[in-house]
Amino acid sequence: MSSSPIRTVTDSPNAPTLNGDADTCQPPQEAVEMGNSDLWESYIQQTLRSVSDITTLSSQEAIKAAQARLDVQIESMRNATRIFSARRNAMVSFISRIPEDILLQVFAYLVDDDPPRLVRHEYEHRRCLGWIRVTHVCRSWREAALADSSLWARIGRDITLDWTLTMLSRSKERPLKVDVDFDSTDPQVVAEVIGSPSLQRVSELCLRMDRIQEYPDWFEQLAEPAPLLESLSLHLFENDDDTALPTFLSTASHPRIRSLSLTNCFRPPCGEEVLQNLVYLKVVGKYAYSNRPSVEQVMSIFQTSPRLQMLILRQFRPQDDSMQDAPIDVFLGYHRIRLPHLRALILQADDHAIPLLLSQVEIPISAVVSLELGSRQANVQPSWSFIPQLLPWGAAAHPRKADTHFESLDLGVRSTKELTMSVTSSHHGRLTVKIDSADLELHRLADLVETFYAHKYFAHISSLTVEPETVISSAVIDKLLVFPGMSWLLKLHVCMPPFVYWASDMRNTIYLFETLALPVEDNRIPDVLKLPALRYLVLDRVPSKQGPSGFQDTHSFEEPLLEFFALRRSRGKPLLQFKAIPCDRTVELTSRVEKFLGNPDPGDVFSVPVEL
C-alpha cells in the first residue's frame, strides 16, 4: 500500500486533515507482491502481537503508547477503506461521470438559492450548511467545489464566524459579495467581512439595519477605500425616521461604484460625483403613504445621473393633490430630463404620481417600461389616460407614422387588472401596464384599453387571460368580448375559481362559453363567430369530478365548453390546441374535446407554435 498522505472528508470547516505516516497501515512487502488477502490478516495479527505484552498491569506510559499506536493504525485503515470505496464507486456511479464544468454551473446556482445559514430550531439556532452539503456527496464533488474559489465568495447575513473565516480563505482573492444585517448578524462576522482588510475585496455589499443612528462607527469604516465596490444596497426598516444617511460614498474611495439601491430611505449617501457615474438606481419608499418620497424628491436624485441604464422607483407619491384633475396640457408643459442610455424603467405608485413623473422624463423609444398603477380611492385616476401621450410611442409622439409601434396587446383580466403591451421589433421597446386594485370595475379598464388603442399603441389583442368569476357580471363579459382588436384574439387562457363546490361557483365561466357558442348578432352578416381568429385555449384550475363537498358536478361547465368546440368545428374554424390544468383530472374532458380539434394548415398564419 502506498505511503502517500491520505485526506479525509470532514463536516467542519476547520477540522484538521488526517495524514497517514510513512510506516502506517503498510502490509508486509510479501503481501503486496503476492496480492494474497490472507496476508493482510497476518499483518494485523503481527501488529496485535507487538502490543500483546501490554496488560492492565502495565505502566500508564506503556498503555498510552500502545493505544496511540493502535489508534493510528485504525484511522489509517479507515482512510484506506474510504479511498478504495471512492475508487470503486467512481467506476459505476453516474454522478461521478458528470463533466466538471457542468457540475460547477449547478453548484453556482445552488450558491444563490441555498446559502449556508442559521435556522431556529425550538429554543436554539442550528447551522444549516445549505449548498455546502454537495461537498459531502463524494470526493470528486468536494475536490471540484474546493478548487473553484468563486463558489466561496458569497457571504450571507446568517452565517457563523468559523464558516466566514473558511469562506474568506477558500475564496482566495476573489471579489466578495456580502450581505450583512446589523441586528442579526454576528458582530464578529460583521467586523470580519466589512472591516479591514476584507472591505478592499468587497464588490457587492448589502447592508440592513434598524436605525442608522446606532451605527456611526460603521459608516466611518465604510468610508475607507473599497476599490472593488461596484454595488451598494441599503435596507432600512419601516420604523426608522427620516434621518439622512451619512455621506460615506465618494469617487476617491469607491471609484467603481455603479449601482445603488435604497429601501425605506431616499437620500443617497453620496454626492453628485457618484450619482453621475451610476448605471443602476433603485429607490423604494416606505409603505405608509404619508412617509413616501415625493416625485420632486426622487427626481432630484436621478436628474444628476445621465448614464442610468436601469431606474426602479417604487412607493413614491405626488407632492400634493393639486394635479389630481389637471388637464393634459399641464402635464405636457414640464421640462423633461433626458435619460438617453435608459434601457429599463420600473415605476410603482398611487394616484397621479406616475403620470406626473413621466411628464418630466424623456425615455428612449427602445426602453422596456413597466408601470404599476395604484389608487387609494379604488377608481381610475383621470391622469392615467394621459400616459400614452407621455411615453415615446403612439400617435402623439410620431404624428407622421400611420401604423402602430406595438403589433399586439396581451390583456390580463384577473383579480389584479393587467395590461401588457408586447412588441416584435427589438428597437421598439416594450410596455407593461398593471392596475393594482381588485376593486376597479372592468369598464374602467376598458376605457384605458380604448385610450391606448386610440393612440395607436396596438392593432389587435393577441392573447387574453381572464378569471371570469372576478368580473362583476355577465354584462361585463359581453363588454370584454368587444374590446378594440378582440376579433384578432389568438390565445384564450381561462382561470377557473380556486375553490369550487357548486355549479353556481362557476356562473361566469359557464356564461363565457355559452356566449362564445352563440353567433354574433349582426343582421348584415348572419351567423358570424365570436373571436373568429381564436386558435388556442387553456383551462386553468379545472376542478376534480368530486370536490370537497362530494356533490360537485363538473358537467355544468363541460357541456357549454363542448358546444363551443362543436360550433367552431362546424363553421370550419376549429381550435388547434386545447390544454386543461391539472392534466391528471382532465383525461376524460380532453378526450371529449379532441374530436373537435383541427390540424394546423402549413399555410395558416396561426399555425406557428405559441407558448401557452
Coordinates of C-alpha atoms in Angstrom, one line a residue:
M1 CA 0.0 0.0 0.0
S2 CA 1.3 3.5 -0.9
S3 CA 2.6 5.6 1.9
S4 CA 1.4 8.9 0.3
P5 CA -0.8 11.1 2.6
I6 CA -4.4 10.3 2.8
R7 CA -7.0 13.1 3.2
T8 CA -10.4 12.6 4.7
V9 CA -13.7 14.4 4.1
T10 CA -14.9 16.3 7.1
D11 CA -18.0 18.3 8.1
S12 CA -16.2 21.0 10.0
P13 CA -14.6 23.9 8.1
N14 CA -11.6 24.0 10.5
A15 CA -11.2 20.2 11.0
P16 CA -7.6 19.1 10.5
T17 CA -6.6 16.9 7.6
L18 CA -5.5 13.5 8.8
N19 CA -2.4 12.1 7.1
G20 CA -1.1 8.6 7.3
D21 CA 2.5 8.3 8.4
A22 CA 5.0 6.5 6.2
D23 CA 5.0 3.4 8.4
T24 CA 1.3 3.4 8.9
C25 CA -1.1 0.7 7.7
Q26 CA 1.6 -0.8 5.4
P27 CA 1.3 -4.6 4.8
P28 CA 4.4 -6.7 4.6
Q29 CA 6.2 -6.4 1.3
E30 CA 5.4 -10.0 0.5
A31 CA 1.6 -9.2 0.8
V32 CA 2.0 -6.5 -1.9
E33 CA 4.0 -8.8 -4.1
M34 CA 1.8 -11.9 -3.7
G35 CA -1.6 -10.0 -3.6
N36 CA -2.8 -12.5 -1.0
S37 CA -5.6 -11.0 1.1
D38 CA -4.8 -13.6 3.8
L39 CA -1.5 -11.8 4.4
W40 CA -3.5 -8.7 5.5
E41 CA -4.9 -10.7 8.3
S42 CA -1.4 -11.9 9.0
Y43 CA -0.2 -8.3 9.2
I44 CA -3.0 -7.4 11.6
Q45 CA -2.1 -10.3 13.8
Q46 CA 1.6 -9.3 13.7
T47 CA 0.6 -5.8 14.8
L48 CA -1.5 -7.2 17.7
R49 CA 1.4 -9.3 18.8
S50 CA 3.5 -6.2 19.0
V51 CA 1.3 -5.0 21.9
S52 CA 0.3 -8.4 23.3
D53 CA 2.6 -7.8 26.3
I54 CA 0.6 -4.7 27.3
T55 CA -2.0 -5.5 30.1
T56 CA -3.9 -3.7 32.7
L57 CA -0.9 -4.2 35.0
S58 CA 1.5 -2.4 32.6
S59 CA 2.6 1.2 33.3
Q60 CA 0.4 4.0 32.2
E61 CA 3.1 5.2 29.8
A62 CA 3.2 1.8 28.1
I63 CA -0.6 1.6 27.9
K64 CA -0.9 5.0 26.3
A65 CA 1.9 4.3 23.8
A66 CA 0.2 1.1 22.7
Q67 CA -3.2 2.8 22.4
A68 CA -1.8 5.6 20.4
R69 CA -0.1 3.1 18.0
L70 CA -3.4 1.2 17.5
D71 CA -5.4 4.5 17.1
V72 CA -3.1 5.5 14.3
Q73 CA -3.5 2.1 12.6
I74 CA -7.3 2.2 12.9
E75 CA -7.6 5.7 11.4
S76 CA -5.2 4.9 8.6
M77 CA -7.1 1.8 7.7
R78 CA -10.4 3.8 7.7
N79 CA -8.8 6.2 5.3
A80 CA -7.7 3.4 3.1
T81 CA -11.2 2.0 3.1
R82 CA -12.6 5.4 2.1
I83 CA -10.2 5.6 -0.8
F84 CA -10.9 2.1 -2.0
S85 CA -14.7 2.8 -1.8
A86 CA -14.4 6.1 -3.6
R87 CA -12.4 4.5 -6.4
R88 CA -14.9 1.6 -6.6
N89 CA -17.9 3.9 -6.7
A90 CA -16.3 6.1 -9.4
M91 CA -16.4 3.1 -11.7
V92 CA -20.2 2.7 -11.6
S93 CA -21.6 6.0 -10.3
F94 CA -23.4 8.2 -12.8
I95 CA -22.7 11.4 -10.8
S96 CA -19.0 10.7 -11.0
R97 CA -19.2 11.0 -14.8
I98 CA -20.8 14.5 -14.8
P99 CA -18.4 16.8 -16.6
E100 CA -16.8 19.2 -14.1
D101 CA -17.8 22.4 -15.9
I102 CA -21.5 21.4 -15.8
L103 CA -21.1 20.4 -12.2
L104 CA -19.7 23.8 -11.3
Q105 CA -22.6 25.5 -13.1
V106 CA -25.1 23.6 -11.0
F107 CA -23.1 24.5 -7.8
A108 CA -23.2 28.1 -8.8
Y109 CA -27.0 28.1 -8.9
L110 CA -27.1 26.4 -5.5
V111 CA -24.9 29.1 -4.0
D112 CA -27.5 31.7 -4.8
D113 CA -30.5 29.5 -4.0
D114 CA -29.4 27.7 -0.8
P115 CA -26.8 29.7 1.1
P116 CA -25.4 28.4 4.5
R117 CA -27.3 30.0 7.4
L118 CA -28.5 29.6 10.9
V119 CA -32.0 28.3 11.4
R120 CA -34.1 28.5 14.5
H121 CA -35.0 25.1 16.0
E122 CA -37.2 25.3 19.0
Y123 CA -35.1 27.3 21.5
E124 CA -31.8 27.4 19.7
H125 CA -30.2 28.2 16.4
R126 CA -28.7 25.4 14.4
R127 CA -26.3 25.7 11.5
C128 CA -27.6 24.7 8.1
L129 CA -24.9 24.1 5.5
G130 CA -27.1 24.8 2.6
W131 CA -25.3 24.3 -0.8
I132 CA -22.1 23.2 1.0
R133 CA -23.7 19.8 1.5
V134 CA -22.7 19.0 -2.0
T135 CA -19.1 18.7 -0.8
H136 CA -20.2 15.7 1.3
V137 CA -21.6 13.7 -1.5
C138 CA -18.4 12.3 -2.9
R139 CA -14.7 13.0 -3.1
S140 CA -14.8 14.3 -6.7
W141 CA -17.6 16.8 -5.9
R142 CA -15.7 18.0 -2.9
E143 CA -12.5 18.5 -4.8
A144 CA -14.3 20.3 -7.6
A145 CA -16.1 22.7 -5.2
L146 CA -12.9 23.4 -3.2
A147 CA -11.0 24.1 -6.4
D148 CA -13.4 26.8 -7.6
S149 CA -12.9 29.9 -5.4
S150 CA -15.8 31.7 -6.9
L151 CA -18.3 29.4 -5.1
W152 CA -17.0 30.7 -1.8
A153 CA -17.1 34.4 -2.5
R154 CA -20.8 35.0 -1.3
I155 CA -21.1 35.6 2.4
G156 CA -24.7 35.8 3.7
R157 CA -26.0 37.5 6.8
D158 CA -26.9 34.3 8.7
I159 CA -23.6 32.6 9.0
T160 CA -21.2 31.6 11.8
L161 CA -17.8 33.1 12.3
D162 CA -16.0 29.8 11.6
W163 CA -17.7 29.4 8.3
T164 CA -17.0 33.1 7.5
L165 CA -13.3 32.6 8.0
T166 CA -13.3 29.4 6.0
M167 CA -15.1 31.1 3.1
L168 CA -12.7 34.1 3.2
S169 CA -9.9 31.6 2.9
R170 CA -11.4 29.4 0.2
S171 CA -12.4 32.4 -1.9
K172 CA -8.8 33.3 -2.1
E173 CA -8.5 36.7 -3.9
R174 CA -12.0 36.7 -5.4
P175 CA -14.1 39.8 -5.1
L176 CA -16.7 39.2 -2.3
K177 CA -20.5 39.5 -2.3
V178 CA -21.5 40.4 1.2
D179 CA -24.9 40.6 2.9
V180 CA -25.0 42.0 6.4
D181 CA -27.8 42.6 8.9
F182 CA -26.5 44.7 11.8
D183 CA -29.3 43.5 14.0
S184 CA -29.0 39.7 13.5
T185 CA -25.5 39.0 12.0
D186 CA -22.8 38.0 14.5
P187 CA -20.9 41.3 15.3
Q188 CA -17.6 39.3 14.8
V189 CA -18.8 38.3 11.3
V190 CA -19.6 42.0 10.5
A191 CA -16.2 43.1 11.7
E192 CA -14.5 40.4 9.7
V193 CA -16.3 41.0 6.3
I194 CA -16.6 44.8 6.2
G195 CA -13.6 45.6 8.3
S196 CA -10.0 45.9 7.0
P197 CA -8.6 44.3 5.0
S198 CA -11.7 42.3 3.7
L199 CA -13.5 45.5 2.8
Q200 CA -11.0 46.1 0.0
R201 CA -12.2 42.8 -1.6
V202 CA -15.9 43.5 -1.5
S203 CA -17.5 44.1 -4.8
E204 CA -21.2 43.8 -3.8
L205 CA -22.4 45.0 -0.4
C206 CA -25.9 44.8 1.1
L207 CA -26.5 46.4 4.5
R208 CA -29.6 46.0 6.6
M209 CA -30.2 48.0 9.7
D210 CA -32.9 49.2 12.0
R211 CA -31.7 52.7 13.0
I212 CA -28.8 54.3 11.3
Q213 CA -28.0 56.4 14.4
E214 CA -26.9 53.3 16.2
Y215 CA -24.0 52.5 13.8
P216 CA -22.0 55.7 13.3
D217 CA -18.7 53.9 13.6
W218 CA -19.5 51.5 10.8
F219 CA -20.3 54.4 8.4
E220 CA -16.9 55.8 9.1
Q221 CA -15.4 52.3 8.3
L222 CA -17.4 52.2 5.1
A223 CA -15.9 55.5 4.0
E224 CA -12.5 53.7 3.9
P225 CA -11.1 52.7 0.5
A226 CA -13.0 49.9 -1.2
P227 CA -11.5 49.9 -4.7
L228 CA -13.6 46.9 -5.9
L229 CA -17.0 48.0 -4.7
E230 CA -19.4 48.2 -7.6
S231 CA -22.8 47.7 -6.0
L232 CA -24.3 49.0 -2.7
S233 CA -27.7 48.2 -1.3
L234 CA -29.1 49.8 1.9
H235 CA -32.2 48.5 3.6
L236 CA -33.6 50.4 6.5
F237 CA -36.7 49.2 8.4
E238 CA -40.0 51.0 8.2
N239 CA -39.9 52.3 11.7
D240 CA -36.7 54.3 11.1
D241 CA -37.2 58.0 11.0
D242 CA -36.1 60.3 8.1
T243 CA -32.6 60.9 9.4
A244 CA -30.3 61.4 6.4
L245 CA -27.7 58.7 5.7
P246 CA -24.1 59.9 6.4
T247 CA -22.2 60.7 3.2
F248 CA -19.7 57.9 3.0
L249 CA -19.5 57.1 -0.7
S250 CA -17.0 59.0 -2.8
T251 CA -15.3 58.6 -6.1
A252 CA -11.9 58.7 -4.4
S253 CA -12.6 55.8 -2.0
H254 CA -15.1 53.9 -4.2
P255 CA -14.1 54.6 -7.8
R256 CA -16.0 51.6 -9.3
I257 CA -19.4 52.2 -7.7
R258 CA -22.1 52.0 -10.4
S259 CA -25.1 50.5 -8.7
L260 CA -27.1 52.0 -5.8
S261 CA -30.3 50.6 -4.1
L262 CA -32.1 52.4 -1.3
T263 CA -35.1 50.8 0.6
N264 CA -37.1 52.8 3.1
C265 CA -34.9 55.8 2.5
F266 CA -34.3 58.1 -0.5
R267 CA -31.4 60.3 0.5
P268 CA -28.3 58.8 -1.2
P269 CA -25.2 58.5 0.9
C270 CA -23.1 60.3 -1.7
G271 CA -22.7 63.5 -3.7
E272 CA -23.3 64.3 -7.3
E273 CA -20.0 63.0 -8.4
V274 CA -21.0 59.5 -7.5
L275 CA -24.6 59.8 -8.9
Q276 CA -23.1 60.9 -12.2
N277 CA -21.4 57.5 -12.6
L278 CA -24.4 55.3 -11.7
V279 CA -25.9 53.0 -14.3
Y280 CA -28.4 51.3 -11.9
L281 CA -30.6 53.1 -9.3
K282 CA -33.4 51.7 -7.2
V283 CA -35.4 53.7 -4.7
V284 CA -38.2 52.1 -2.7
G285 CA -40.1 54.4 -0.4
K286 CA -41.9 53.5 2.8
Y287 CA -45.1 51.6 2.9
A288 CA -47.0 54.3 4.8
Y289 CA -48.3 56.7 2.1
S290 CA -47.6 59.9 4.0
N291 CA -43.9 58.9 4.6
R292 CA -43.1 58.2 1.0
P293 CA -40.8 60.4 -1.0
S294 CA -42.5 62.8 -3.4
V295 CA -42.0 63.0 -7.2
E296 CA -39.9 66.1 -6.7
Q297 CA -37.6 64.4 -4.2
V298 CA -36.9 61.3 -6.3
M299 CA -36.5 63.5 -9.4
S300 CA -33.7 65.3 -7.6
I301 CA -31.8 62.1 -7.2
F302 CA -31.7 60.8 -10.8
Q303 CA -31.7 64.1 -12.7
T304 CA -27.9 64.2 -12.0
S305 CA -27.5 60.6 -13.3
P306 CA -27.4 60.9 -17.1
R307 CA -25.7 57.5 -17.5
L308 CA -28.6 55.5 -16.0
Q309 CA -29.4 52.3 -17.8
M310 CA -31.9 50.9 -15.3
L311 CA -34.2 53.0 -13.0
I312 CA -36.6 51.5 -10.4
L313 CA -38.8 53.7 -8.3
R314 CA -41.4 52.2 -6.0
Q315 CA -43.8 53.7 -3.4
F316 CA -43.5 57.4 -4.1
R317 CA -46.2 60.0 -4.2
P318 CA -47.2 63.4 -5.6
Q319 CA -46.3 66.4 -3.5
D320 CA -49.9 67.2 -3.1
D321 CA -53.3 66.7 -4.8
S322 CA -53.2 69.9 -6.9
M323 CA -52.6 68.0 -10.1
Q324 CA -55.3 65.4 -9.4
D325 CA -57.7 66.9 -12.1
A326 CA -55.2 68.9 -14.1
P327 CA -55.6 68.8 -17.9
I328 CA -53.1 67.1 -20.3
D329 CA -51.6 70.5 -21.2
V330 CA -50.3 70.9 -17.7
F331 CA -48.5 67.5 -17.8
L332 CA -47.1 68.2 -21.3
G333 CA -45.8 71.6 -20.1
Y334 CA -43.0 70.3 -17.9
H335 CA -39.3 70.5 -18.8
R336 CA -38.1 66.9 -19.4
I337 CA -34.9 65.4 -18.2
R338 CA -33.2 63.2 -20.8
L339 CA -32.0 59.7 -19.9
P340 CA -30.5 58.7 -23.3
H341 CA -29.0 55.4 -22.1
L342 CA -32.0 54.1 -20.2
R343 CA -32.8 50.5 -21.1
A344 CA -35.4 49.7 -18.4
L345 CA -37.8 51.8 -16.3
I346 CA -39.9 50.3 -13.5
L347 CA -42.4 52.6 -11.7
Q348 CA -44.9 51.7 -9.0
A349 CA -47.0 54.4 -7.2
D350 CA -50.5 55.5 -6.4
D351 CA -52.9 58.1 -7.9
H352 CA -51.3 60.6 -10.4
A353 CA -47.7 60.1 -9.2
I354 CA -46.6 58.0 -12.3
P355 CA -48.1 60.4 -14.9
L356 CA -46.5 63.3 -13.0
L357 CA -43.1 61.7 -13.1
L358 CA -43.4 60.6 -16.8
S359 CA -44.2 64.1 -17.8
Q360 CA -40.7 65.1 -16.5
V361 CA -38.6 62.4 -18.1
E362 CA -37.7 61.7 -21.7
I363 CA -37.5 58.0 -22.3
P364 CA -35.8 56.3 -25.3
I365 CA -38.1 54.5 -27.7
S366 CA -36.0 51.3 -27.2
A367 CA -36.6 51.2 -23.4
V368 CA -38.5 48.5 -21.6
V369 CA -41.1 50.2 -19.4
S370 CA -43.2 48.7 -16.6
L371 CA -45.9 50.8 -14.8
E372 CA -47.9 49.6 -11.8
L373 CA -50.7 52.0 -11.1
G374 CA -52.5 52.1 -7.8
S375 CA -55.3 54.2 -6.4
R376 CA -56.3 55.0 -2.9
Q377 CA -59.8 55.8 -4.0
A378 CA -60.3 52.5 -5.8
N379 CA -61.1 54.1 -9.1
V380 CA -59.2 55.1 -12.3
Q381 CA -57.4 58.3 -12.0
P382 CA -58.1 60.9 -14.8
S383 CA -54.4 61.4 -15.4
W384 CA -53.9 57.7 -16.3
S385 CA -55.5 58.4 -19.7
F386 CA -52.6 60.8 -20.4
I387 CA -50.0 58.1 -20.1
P388 CA -50.0 57.2 -23.9
Q389 CA -49.1 60.8 -24.7
L390 CA -46.3 60.9 -22.0
L391 CA -44.5 57.9 -23.4
P392 CA -42.3 57.8 -26.5
W393 CA -44.7 55.6 -28.5
G394 CA -48.1 56.2 -30.1
A395 CA -49.6 58.7 -32.5
A396 CA -48.7 61.8 -30.4
A397 CA -45.0 61.0 -30.4
H398 CA -44.9 60.1 -34.1
P399 CA -47.7 62.0 -35.9
R400 CA -46.4 61.1 -39.4
K401 CA -46.3 57.4 -38.6
A402 CA -49.6 55.7 -39.7
D403 CA -49.0 52.2 -38.3
T404 CA -48.7 51.2 -34.7
H405 CA -45.5 50.8 -32.8
F406 CA -46.7 47.7 -30.9
E407 CA -48.0 44.8 -33.1
S408 CA -50.3 43.4 -30.4
L409 CA -51.5 43.6 -26.9
D410 CA -51.6 40.8 -24.3
L411 CA -54.5 41.5 -21.9
G412 CA -54.9 40.0 -18.4
V413 CA -58.2 40.5 -16.5
R414 CA -57.6 38.9 -13.1
S415 CA -58.0 39.9 -9.5
T416 CA -55.3 42.4 -10.3
K417 CA -56.3 44.0 -13.6
E418 CA -53.3 43.9 -16.0
L419 CA -52.3 45.3 -19.4
T420 CA -49.3 44.1 -21.2
M421 CA -48.1 45.6 -24.5
S422 CA -45.7 43.3 -26.4
V423 CA -43.6 44.1 -29.4
T424 CA -41.9 42.0 -32.1
S425 CA -39.3 44.6 -33.1
S426 CA -36.2 44.8 -30.8
H427 CA -35.8 48.6 -31.3
H428 CA -39.3 49.5 -30.4
G429 CA -39.1 48.6 -26.7
R430 CA -41.8 47.1 -24.6
L431 CA -44.5 48.5 -22.3
T432 CA -46.3 46.8 -19.4
V433 CA -49.1 48.5 -17.5
K434 CA -50.6 47.0 -14.4
I435 CA -53.5 48.3 -12.4
D436 CA -53.0 47.2 -8.8
S437 CA -56.6 47.3 -7.5
A438 CA -59.1 44.4 -7.3
D439 CA -61.9 46.9 -6.7
L440 CA -61.7 48.6 -10.1
E441 CA -64.6 47.9 -12.3
L442 CA -63.8 46.3 -15.6
H443 CA -65.5 49.1 -17.7
R444 CA -62.8 51.4 -16.3
L445 CA -60.2 49.1 -17.6
A446 CA -61.9 49.1 -20.9
D447 CA -61.6 52.9 -21.1
L448 CA -57.9 52.6 -20.6
V449 CA -57.6 49.9 -23.2
E450 CA -59.5 52.1 -25.7
T451 CA -57.2 55.0 -24.9
F452 CA -54.1 53.1 -25.8
Y453 CA -55.9 51.8 -28.9
A454 CA -56.8 55.3 -30.0
H455 CA -53.2 56.4 -29.7
K456 CA -52.1 53.6 -31.9
Y457 CA -50.3 51.5 -29.3
F458 CA -51.6 48.2 -30.7
A459 CA -53.6 47.0 -33.7
H460 CA -55.1 43.9 -32.1
I461 CA -55.3 41.9 -28.9
S462 CA -53.3 38.7 -29.3
S463 CA -53.9 36.9 -26.0
L464 CA -56.4 37.2 -23.2
T465 CA -56.0 35.8 -19.6
V466 CA -59.3 36.1 -17.7
E467 CA -60.7 35.0 -14.4
P468 CA -64.4 35.2 -15.2
E469 CA -65.5 34.9 -11.6
T470 CA -63.6 38.1 -10.7
V471 CA -65.6 40.3 -13.1
I472 CA -68.8 41.9 -11.9
S473 CA -71.5 40.4 -14.1
S474 CA -72.2 38.7 -17.3
A475 CA -72.7 42.1 -18.9
V476 CA -69.0 42.8 -18.2
I477 CA -68.0 39.7 -20.1
D478 CA -70.1 40.9 -23.1
K479 CA -68.1 44.2 -23.0
L480 CA -64.8 42.3 -22.7
L481 CA -65.5 40.4 -25.9
V482 CA -66.0 43.5 -27.9
F483 CA -62.8 45.3 -26.8
P484 CA -60.9 47.0 -29.7
G485 CA -58.9 44.5 -31.6
M486 CA -60.5 41.5 -29.9
S487 CA -61.6 39.9 -33.2
W488 CA -57.9 39.0 -33.7
L489 CA -57.6 37.2 -30.4
L490 CA -55.3 34.1 -30.9
K491 CA -55.0 32.7 -27.3
L492 CA -57.5 32.5 -24.5
H493 CA -56.4 31.4 -21.0
V494 CA -59.4 30.9 -18.7
C495 CA -58.6 30.7 -14.9
M496 CA -61.4 29.0 -13.0
P497 CA -62.2 29.6 -9.4
P498 CA -59.7 28.2 -6.9
F499 CA -62.4 26.6 -4.8
V500 CA -65.4 25.1 -6.5
Y501 CA -68.3 23.4 -4.6
W502 CA -71.4 24.1 -6.8
A503 CA -72.1 24.9 -10.3
S504 CA -73.1 28.4 -9.2
D505 CA -69.4 29.0 -8.3
M506 CA -68.6 28.9 -12.0
R507 CA -71.5 31.0 -13.2
N508 CA -69.4 33.5 -15.2
T509 CA -67.2 30.7 -16.6
I510 CA -70.3 28.9 -17.9
Y511 CA -71.7 32.1 -19.3
L512 CA -68.5 32.8 -21.1
F513 CA -68.6 29.6 -23.0
E514 CA -72.3 29.8 -23.7
T515 CA -71.7 33.3 -25.1
L516 CA -68.8 32.1 -27.3
A517 CA -71.1 29.3 -28.7
L518 CA -73.6 31.9 -29.9
P519 CA -73.1 33.8 -33.2
V520 CA -72.5 37.5 -33.3
E521 CA -75.7 39.5 -33.5
D522 CA -75.2 41.2 -36.8
N523 CA -78.0 41.5 -39.3
R524 CA -75.7 42.3 -42.2
I525 CA -73.6 39.1 -41.8
P526 CA -75.6 36.2 -40.5
D527 CA -74.1 33.5 -38.2
V528 CA -70.7 35.1 -37.6
L529 CA -68.4 33.5 -35.0
K530 CA -67.3 35.4 -31.9
L531 CA -63.5 35.5 -31.6
P532 CA -63.0 34.2 -35.2
A533 CA -59.2 34.1 -35.0
L534 CA -59.0 32.0 -31.8
R535 CA -56.7 29.0 -32.1
Y536 CA -55.6 28.1 -28.6
L537 CA -57.5 27.6 -25.3
V538 CA -56.2 26.8 -21.8
L539 CA -58.4 26.0 -18.9
D540 CA -56.6 26.5 -15.6
R541 CA -57.5 25.2 -12.2
V542 CA -60.0 22.7 -13.6
P543 CA -61.9 21.1 -10.6
S544 CA -62.0 17.4 -9.9
K545 CA -65.1 15.3 -10.6
Q546 CA -65.8 15.2 -6.9
G547 CA -65.0 18.3 -4.8
P548 CA -64.6 18.6 -1.1
S549 CA -68.4 18.8 -0.6
G550 CA -68.9 15.5 -2.5
F551 CA -71.7 16.9 -4.7
Q552 CA -69.8 18.8 -7.4
D553 CA -70.9 18.4 -11.0
T554 CA -68.2 19.4 -13.5
H555 CA -70.6 18.7 -16.4
S556 CA -72.1 22.1 -15.6
F557 CA -69.2 23.8 -17.5
E558 CA -68.1 20.9 -19.7
E559 CA -71.3 20.9 -21.8
P560 CA -71.2 24.6 -22.8
L561 CA -67.4 24.1 -23.5
L562 CA -68.1 21.2 -25.8
E563 CA -70.9 23.1 -27.6
F564 CA -68.4 25.9 -28.2
F565 CA -65.8 23.5 -29.7
A566 CA -68.5 21.8 -31.8
L567 CA -69.7 25.2 -33.2
R568 CA -66.1 26.1 -34.1
R569 CA -65.7 22.8 -35.9
S570 CA -69.0 23.1 -37.8
R571 CA -68.0 26.6 -39.0
G572 CA -64.7 25.5 -40.4
K573 CA -62.7 27.3 -37.7
P574 CA -61.7 24.6 -35.2
L575 CA -59.2 25.3 -32.4
L576 CA -55.8 23.8 -32.9
Q577 CA -54.8 23.2 -29.3
F578 CA -56.5 22.7 -26.0
K579 CA -54.9 22.3 -22.6
A580 CA -56.5 21.6 -19.3
I581 CA -54.7 22.1 -16.0
P582 CA -54.2 19.9 -13.9
C583 CA -53.9 17.2 -16.5
D584 CA -54.5 14.3 -14.1
R585 CA -58.1 15.5 -13.6
T586 CA -59.0 16.1 -17.2
V587 CA -58.2 13.0 -19.2
E588 CA -61.9 12.4 -19.9
L589 CA -62.6 16.0 -20.8
T590 CA -59.5 16.2 -23.1
S591 CA -60.5 13.1 -24.9
R592 CA -64.0 14.5 -25.5
V593 CA -62.6 17.7 -26.9
E594 CA -60.0 16.1 -29.2
K595 CA -62.6 15.2 -31.8
F596 CA -63.4 18.9 -32.3
L597 CA -59.8 20.0 -32.7
G598 CA -58.4 20.7 -36.2
N599 CA -55.0 20.1 -37.7
P600 CA -52.8 23.2 -38.4
D601 CA -52.6 24.2 -42.0
P602 CA -49.0 24.9 -43.1
G603 CA -50.3 28.0 -44.9
D604 CA -52.2 29.3 -42.0
V605 CA -50.6 32.3 -40.3
F606 CA -51.9 31.0 -37.0
S607 CA -50.2 27.6 -37.2
V608 CA -47.0 29.0 -35.6
P609 CA -46.4 27.3 -32.2
V610 CA -47.3 29.5 -29.4
E611 CA -46.2 29.2 -25.7
L612 CA -49.3 29.0 -23.5

